Short mmCIF file of C-alpha atoms (C1' of nucleotides) in Angstrom, two decimals:
data_model
loop_
_atom_site.label_atom_id
_atom_site.label_comp_id
_atom_site.label_asym_id
_atom_site.label_seq_id
_atom_site.Cartn_x
_atom_site.Cartn_y
_atom_site.Cartn_z
CA MET A 1 51.10 128.57 34.84
CA THR A 2 47.73 127.58 35.51
CA ASP A 3 45.76 126.35 38.15
CA ASN A 4 44.20 123.99 36.11
CA SER A 5 46.90 122.59 34.55
CA PHE A 6 49.29 122.55 37.59
CA ASP A 7 46.60 120.60 39.03
CA LEU A 8 47.10 117.78 35.62
CA LYS A 9 50.93 118.29 36.97
CA ILE A 10 49.91 117.48 40.11
CA LYS A 11 47.84 114.75 38.28
CA LEU A 12 50.74 112.94 35.94
CA ILE A 13 53.41 113.70 39.13
CA HIS A 14 50.96 111.47 41.21
CA GLY A 15 50.50 108.21 38.15
CA PHE A 16 54.35 107.57 38.93
CA SER A 17 54.22 108.44 42.73
CA ASN A 18 52.88 103.86 43.34
CA LYS A 19 54.80 101.18 43.98
CA VAL A 20 52.83 98.68 41.72
CA ARG A 21 52.57 101.67 38.55
CA LEU A 22 55.76 102.25 39.12
CA GLN A 23 55.91 98.49 38.55
CA ILE A 24 54.09 98.38 35.71
CA LEU A 25 55.34 100.87 33.68
CA GLU A 26 58.97 99.27 33.75
CA CYS A 27 57.03 96.01 33.22
CA ILE A 28 56.66 97.36 30.48
CA LYS A 29 58.60 99.82 29.59
CA GLU A 30 60.24 98.19 26.51
CA LYS A 31 57.38 96.22 24.63
CA GLU A 32 53.80 96.54 24.85
CA LYS A 33 53.33 94.15 26.02
CA THR A 34 48.86 92.81 27.90
CA VAL A 35 47.36 93.28 31.00
CA SER A 36 47.83 88.91 32.12
CA GLN A 37 51.58 89.71 30.41
CA ILE A 38 51.13 92.70 33.33
CA VAL A 39 49.20 90.32 36.35
CA ASP A 40 51.51 88.01 35.42
CA GLU A 41 54.68 89.41 35.92
CA LEU A 42 54.10 91.04 38.64
CA LYS A 43 52.36 88.96 40.46
CA GLY A 44 49.15 90.62 41.16
CA ASN A 45 45.83 90.81 41.47
CA GLN A 46 43.74 91.16 37.79
CA SER A 47 41.31 93.62 39.51
CA ASN A 48 43.91 95.72 41.17
CA ILE A 49 46.36 96.49 38.41
CA SER A 50 43.70 96.56 36.35
CA GLN A 51 42.88 99.85 38.75
CA HIS A 52 45.93 100.58 38.59
CA LEU A 53 46.51 101.26 33.94
CA ALA A 54 43.19 102.79 34.44
CA CYS A 55 44.45 105.24 37.30
CA LEU A 56 48.23 105.83 34.30
CA LYS A 57 46.04 105.84 31.83
CA GLY A 58 44.09 108.31 33.61
CA CYS A 59 47.47 110.10 33.68
CA GLY A 60 48.45 110.35 30.44
CA ILE A 61 51.96 108.07 31.43
CA ILE A 62 50.44 104.88 29.29
CA VAL A 63 47.99 104.76 25.78
CA GLY A 64 45.64 100.55 25.61
CA ARG A 65 45.01 99.28 22.40
CA ASN A 66 42.52 96.66 21.72
CA GLU A 67 42.69 93.58 20.03
CA GLY A 68 39.99 91.20 19.92
CA LYS A 69 39.55 89.73 23.81
CA TYR A 70 42.74 91.77 24.60
CA CYS A 71 44.79 95.11 25.75
CA TYR A 72 48.01 95.81 24.23
CA TYR A 73 48.80 98.48 26.63
CA SER A 74 52.53 100.66 26.47
CA LEU A 75 54.66 103.83 27.79
CA ARG A 76 52.73 106.87 26.06
CA ASN A 77 55.46 108.16 24.38
CA GLU A 78 59.34 108.47 24.79
CA ARG A 79 59.52 110.88 27.26
CA ILE A 80 57.24 108.84 29.75
CA ARG A 81 60.40 106.92 29.32
CA ASP A 82 63.03 109.90 29.62
CA LEU A 83 60.98 110.84 32.42
CA LEU A 84 61.20 107.01 34.21
CA GLU A 85 65.66 107.37 33.80
CA MET A 86 65.66 110.71 34.56
CA PHE A 87 64.12 109.04 37.87
CA ASP A 88 67.11 106.92 38.29
CA THR A 89 69.42 109.50 37.82
CA VAL A 90 67.81 112.13 40.35
CA LEU A 91 67.64 108.96 42.88
CA GLU A 92 72.14 108.61 42.48
CA ASP A 93 72.47 111.96 43.88
CA VAL A 94 70.03 111.61 46.27
CA HIS A 95 70.78 108.37 47.50
CA SER A 96 71.78 108.46 50.96
CA ASP A 97 69.09 110.94 52.02
CA VAL A 98 65.81 109.47 50.41
CA SER A 99 66.10 107.13 53.27
CA CYS A 100 64.46 108.95 56.31
CA CYS A 101 60.93 109.98 55.46
CA ALA A 102 58.23 107.51 56.79
CA ASN A 103 56.11 108.50 54.48
CA HIS A 104 55.48 112.04 53.14
CA ILE A 105 54.89 114.26 55.89
CA ASP A 106 56.95 112.72 58.73
CA MET B 1 66.90 97.30 40.24
CA THR B 2 67.07 96.41 44.08
CA ASP B 3 63.71 96.26 46.96
CA ASN B 4 65.18 99.26 48.22
CA SER B 5 66.49 101.92 45.32
CA PHE B 6 63.66 101.15 44.71
CA ASP B 7 61.70 101.87 46.71
CA LEU B 8 63.68 105.27 47.32
CA LYS B 9 62.48 105.73 44.14
CA ILE B 10 58.64 105.72 45.62
CA LYS B 11 59.21 107.59 48.16
CA LEU B 12 61.51 110.71 46.24
CA ILE B 13 58.81 110.46 43.98
CA HIS B 14 56.27 110.94 46.41
CA GLY B 15 58.14 113.64 47.03
CA PHE B 16 57.10 116.30 43.83
CA SER B 17 53.68 114.80 44.08
CA ASN B 18 51.62 117.24 45.85
CA LYS B 19 50.29 120.77 45.77
CA VAL B 20 51.52 122.19 48.06
CA ARG B 21 55.09 120.95 48.09
CA LEU B 22 55.17 121.54 43.92
CA GLN B 23 54.40 125.29 44.71
CA ILE B 24 57.25 125.04 47.32
CA LEU B 25 60.13 123.93 44.34
CA GLU B 26 58.18 126.44 41.87
CA CYS B 27 58.83 129.24 45.28
CA ILE B 28 62.51 127.96 45.32
CA LYS B 29 63.45 127.37 42.57
CA GLU B 30 65.49 130.28 41.22
CA LYS B 31 66.78 131.24 45.46
CA GLU B 32 66.64 130.18 48.48
CA LYS B 33 63.74 131.26 50.40
CA THR B 34 63.79 131.44 54.94
CA VAL B 35 60.14 129.51 56.21
CA SER B 36 58.59 132.44 56.70
CA GLN B 37 59.33 133.64 52.92
CA ILE B 38 57.68 130.65 51.86
CA VAL B 39 54.34 130.69 54.52
CA ASP B 40 53.93 134.21 52.81
CA GLU B 41 54.30 134.05 48.84
CA LEU B 42 52.39 130.31 49.43
CA LYS B 43 49.85 131.96 52.18
CA GLY B 44 49.98 128.77 53.69
CA ASN B 45 49.72 127.65 57.80
CA GLN B 46 53.30 127.99 58.94
CA SER B 47 52.86 124.81 60.73
CA ASN B 48 52.07 123.15 57.43
CA ILE B 49 54.79 125.12 55.51
CA SER B 50 57.40 123.28 58.36
CA GLN B 51 56.09 119.86 57.62
CA HIS B 52 56.21 119.23 53.69
CA LEU B 53 59.89 121.21 54.12
CA ALA B 54 61.02 118.38 55.96
CA CYS B 55 59.61 116.11 53.42
CA LEU B 56 60.62 117.15 51.27
CA LYS B 57 63.71 117.70 52.68
CA GLY B 58 64.11 114.24 54.26
CA CYS B 59 63.23 113.19 50.73
CA GLY B 60 66.91 114.24 49.43
CA ILE B 61 64.67 116.98 47.17
CA ILE B 62 66.21 120.28 49.11
CA VAL B 63 68.23 121.74 51.68
CA GLY B 64 68.53 123.75 54.02
CA ARG B 65 71.07 125.88 55.22
CA ASN B 66 70.68 127.16 58.90
CA GLU B 67 71.79 130.70 59.26
CA GLY B 68 71.13 132.27 63.16
CA LYS B 69 68.10 132.12 63.87
CA TYR B 70 66.91 132.22 60.20
CA CYS B 71 66.59 128.83 57.60
CA TYR B 72 67.24 128.86 54.23
CA TYR B 73 65.84 126.08 51.86
CA SER B 74 66.63 125.82 48.07
CA LEU B 75 66.79 122.56 46.04
CA ARG B 76 69.54 119.57 45.98
CA ASN B 77 71.62 120.24 42.55
CA GLU B 78 70.68 121.29 38.83
CA ARG B 79 68.87 117.79 38.37
CA ILE B 80 66.27 118.42 40.27
CA ARG B 81 65.21 121.70 38.54
CA ASP B 82 65.77 119.72 35.26
CA LEU B 83 63.20 117.42 36.64
CA LEU B 84 60.64 119.89 37.45
CA GLU B 85 61.17 120.82 34.31
CA MET B 86 61.02 117.71 32.31
CA PHE B 87 57.92 117.14 34.36
CA ASP B 88 56.12 119.93 32.22
CA THR B 89 57.57 119.60 28.75
CA VAL B 90 56.22 115.75 29.57
CA LEU B 91 53.30 117.45 30.60
CA GLU B 92 52.49 120.19 27.46
CA ASP B 93 52.49 116.33 25.35
CA VAL B 94 49.92 114.24 27.49
CA HIS B 95 47.64 118.34 28.10
CA SER B 96 44.32 117.16 27.44
CA ASP B 97 44.40 113.30 28.31
CA VAL B 98 45.31 113.88 31.69
CA SER B 99 41.93 115.88 32.36
CA CYS B 100 39.98 112.04 33.76
CA CYS B 101 41.76 111.02 36.62
CA ALA B 102 40.04 112.26 39.19
CA ASN B 103 42.87 109.94 42.50
CA HIS B 104 44.74 107.90 41.88
CA ILE B 105 42.42 104.83 40.42
CA ASP B 106 39.48 106.16 38.56
"C1'" DC C 1 67.81 136.95 80.66
"C1'" DA C 2 62.83 138.22 79.60
"C1'" DG C 3 60.37 138.56 75.25
"C1'" DA C 4 59.72 138.77 70.58
"C1'" DC C 5 60.68 136.28 66.81
"C1'" DA C 6 61.09 131.96 63.10
"C1'" DT C 7 61.11 127.32 62.60
"C1'" DA C 8 60.14 122.24 64.72
"C1'" DT C 9 56.86 118.97 66.41
"C1'" DT C 10 52.82 116.64 68.42
"C1'" DA C 11 48.40 115.21 68.17
"C1'" DG C 12 44.29 114.39 66.70
"C1'" DA C 13 40.29 115.32 63.31
"C1'" DT C 14 40.30 114.30 57.79
"C1'" DA C 15 40.42 113.35 53.77
"C1'" DG C 16 42.12 110.89 49.94
"C1'" DT C 17 44.05 105.91 48.20
"C1'" DG C 18 44.92 101.35 47.27
"C1'" DC C 19 43.54 96.66 48.14
"C1'" DT C 20 40.04 92.66 47.79
"C1'" DA C 21 36.51 90.52 46.46
"C1'" DA C 22 32.41 89.83 43.78
"C1'" DT C 23 30.57 90.63 40.34
"C1'" DA C 24 29.36 93.06 35.05
"C1'" DT C 25 30.85 93.52 30.20
"C1'" DG C 26 33.04 92.68 25.63
"C1'" DA C 27 34.90 89.83 22.85
"C1'" DT C 28 36.03 84.92 21.30
"C1'" DT C 29 35.02 80.56 20.42
"C1'" DG C 30 33.77 75.09 20.16
"C1'" DC D 1 24.08 80.48 21.22
"C1'" DA D 2 26.12 78.92 26.39
"C1'" DA D 3 30.79 78.38 27.90
"C1'" DT D 4 34.52 81.18 29.09
"C1'" DC D 5 38.46 83.90 28.90
"C1'" DA D 6 39.99 88.51 29.39
"C1'" DT D 7 39.48 93.03 30.90
"C1'" DA D 8 36.67 96.38 34.06
"C1'" DT D 9 34.34 98.28 37.38
"C1'" DT D 10 31.99 98.42 41.74
"C1'" DA D 11 31.65 97.84 47.04
"C1'" DG D 12 33.92 98.58 51.56
"C1'" DC D 13 36.94 98.38 54.92
"C1'" DA D 14 41.50 99.47 56.12
"C1'" DC D 15 45.65 102.44 55.31
"C1'" DT D 16 48.36 106.08 55.02
"C1'" DA D 17 49.12 111.46 54.18
"C1'" DT D 18 47.01 115.99 54.85
"C1'" DC D 19 45.25 119.49 57.69
"C1'" DT D 20 45.14 122.56 61.70
"C1'" DA D 21 45.78 124.77 66.68
"C1'" DA D 22 48.88 123.63 70.08
"C1'" DT D 23 53.24 123.53 71.70
"C1'" DA D 24 57.67 122.65 72.39
"C1'" DT D 25 62.80 124.64 70.05
"C1'" DG D 26 66.01 127.75 69.54
"C1'" DT D 27 68.15 132.40 68.64
"C1'" DC D 28 68.25 136.43 68.89
"C1'" DT D 29 67.91 141.18 71.34
"C1'" DG D 30 67.12 145.27 74.07
#
DNA sequence: CAGACATATTAGATAGTGCTAATATGATTG
DNA sequence: CAATCATATTAGCACTATCTAATATGTCTG
């Protein structure tokens, strides 16, 4: 694996590693939604959600589709959904052991 | 999914979302290694590597096995390996699109 | 048991992330 | 075409993560 694709891998994973982003992904997992639908459902801040959507898009995790003044976001493809489900599977294994690790390092 | 297990999920994913940690995982993917072997192979700082190992352990991604003065680390189980491989698969899809997104948000 | 070796922990500096509030852009509608 | 609505962008602050250097802990070996 080249340095560059290694960095891309980190960027991809980083996309998943934030609560709001993960909530967005859960929110649009089954069907595409507009930004304001997402903002409503998550009871979030429009600016904040919009930034996270830009990040997810930049990371290749989601795609946006413009329709008039609306923008619909959805998972990029089935593999992203698989990955999300894989996280849950792995989590079941790990469950009891993750409880420490208060931040990245400690 | 409960709030708590959602937080655990983020913690788990966070474990993967750092260059050094991902390098450690690649390094021990095939077989367990001691801390000093890892430090040598990655040409890293002992303290730094040790901290990242503690994090990976805390996140349930790896396990440590003490043998005298040595400590051997390895992937926690096969599913972690599967997940690492899944990242590569997804990355192939995404490859060209991840290039923007300089940091999490932008 | 003193010194060497392997690893872990702590502290502090620096860098990177994520939030809110304000503002900009671009499309629609009366 | 002015007002409104949906979304994006920017700026600045607060918080968190990461690094290095120093030090502590625990184990082995002569």
